[in-house]
């Protein structure tokens, strides 16, 4: 079973990420951020995860 997480930005608390935009792997939190190219996953370890 793949765990799904929602996450919010720990710095601003104003940006929420949906489960399809967050994954955890290799000791990092990866997000598919709308500010970057579509389909590009970036590392953002300053997120608070909720399951």
mmCIF file of C-alpha atoms in Angstrom:
data_model
loop_
_atom_site.group_PDB
_atom_site.id
_atom_site.type_symbol
_atom_site.label_atom_id
_atom_site.label_comp_id
_atom_site.label_asym_id
_atom_site.label_seq_id
_atom_site.Cartn_x
_atom_site.Cartn_y
_atom_site.Cartn_z
ATOM 1 C CA UNK A 1 0.000 0.000 0.000
ATOM 2 C CA UNK A 2 1.354 3.412 -0.976
ATOM 3 C CA UNK A 3 0.937 5.970 1.772
ATOM 4 C CA UNK A 4 -0.596 9.267 0.711
ATOM 5 C CA UNK A 5 0.078 12.527 2.506
ATOM 6 C CA UNK A 6 -1.309 16.011 2.400
ATOM 7 C CA UNK A 7 1.243 18.622 3.369
ATOM 8 C CA UNK A 8 1.481 22.291 4.191
ATOM 9 C CA UNK A 9 4.417 24.649 3.915
ATOM 10 C CA UNK A 10 6.061 24.856 7.346
ATOM 11 C CA UNK A 11 7.400 28.344 6.632
ATOM 12 C CA UNK A 12 4.266 30.162 5.570
ATOM 13 C CA UNK A 13 1.466 27.794 6.660
ATOM 14 C CA UNK A 14 -0.533 29.199 3.746
ATOM 15 C CA UNK A 15 0.237 26.705 1.000
ATOM 16 C CA UNK A 16 -1.407 23.285 1.042
ATOM 17 C CA UNK A 17 -0.366 20.366 -1.170
ATOM 18 C CA UNK A 18 -2.756 17.556 -2.110
ATOM 19 C CA UNK A 19 -1.785 13.843 -1.885
ATOM 20 C CA UNK A 20 -1.131 13.572 -5.624
ATOM 21 C CA UNK A 21 1.465 16.381 -5.300
ATOM 22 C CA UNK A 22 3.491 14.908 -2.383
ATOM 23 C CA UNK A 23 5.669 11.809 -2.093
ATOM 24 C CA UNK A 24 8.277 10.657 0.415
ATOM 25 C CA UNK A 25 11.355 8.743 -0.654
ATOM 26 C CA UNK A 26 15.068 8.510 -0.070
ATOM 27 C CA UNK A 27 14.802 10.477 3.172
ATOM 28 C CA UNK A 28 13.309 13.490 1.370
ATOM 29 C CA UNK A 29 9.880 15.006 0.823
ATOM 30 C CA UNK A 30 9.177 15.552 -2.875
ATOM 31 C CA UNK A 31 6.515 17.900 -4.239
ATOM 32 C CA UNK A 32 5.096 18.586 -7.658
ATOM 33 C CA UNK A 33 4.985 22.378 -7.298
ATOM 34 C CA UNK A 34 2.752 24.488 -9.557
ATOM 35 C CA UNK A 35 5.462 27.184 -9.670
ATOM 36 C CA UNK A 36 7.804 24.804 -11.528
ATOM 37 C CA UNK A 37 7.411 22.934 -14.816
ATOM 38 C CA UNK A 38 4.528 20.470 -14.843
ATOM 39 C CA UNK A 39 5.645 16.980 -13.933
ATOM 40 C CA UNK A 40 8.893 18.130 -12.301
ATOM 41 C CA UNK A 41 9.361 16.844 -8.759
ATOM 42 C CA UNK A 42 11.479 18.958 -6.394
ATOM 43 C CA UNK A 43 12.736 18.353 -2.842
ATOM 44 C CA UNK A 44 11.155 20.454 -0.106
ATOM 45 C CA UNK A 45 11.958 19.185 3.381
ATOM 46 C CA UNK A 46 10.311 22.196 5.061
ATOM 47 C CA UNK A 47 6.829 20.660 4.876
ATOM 48 C CA UNK A 48 4.539 19.359 7.592
ATOM 49 C CA UNK A 49 2.981 16.038 6.558
ATOM 50 C CA UNK A 50 -0.535 14.913 7.446
ATOM 51 C CA UNK A 51 -1.869 11.472 6.705
#
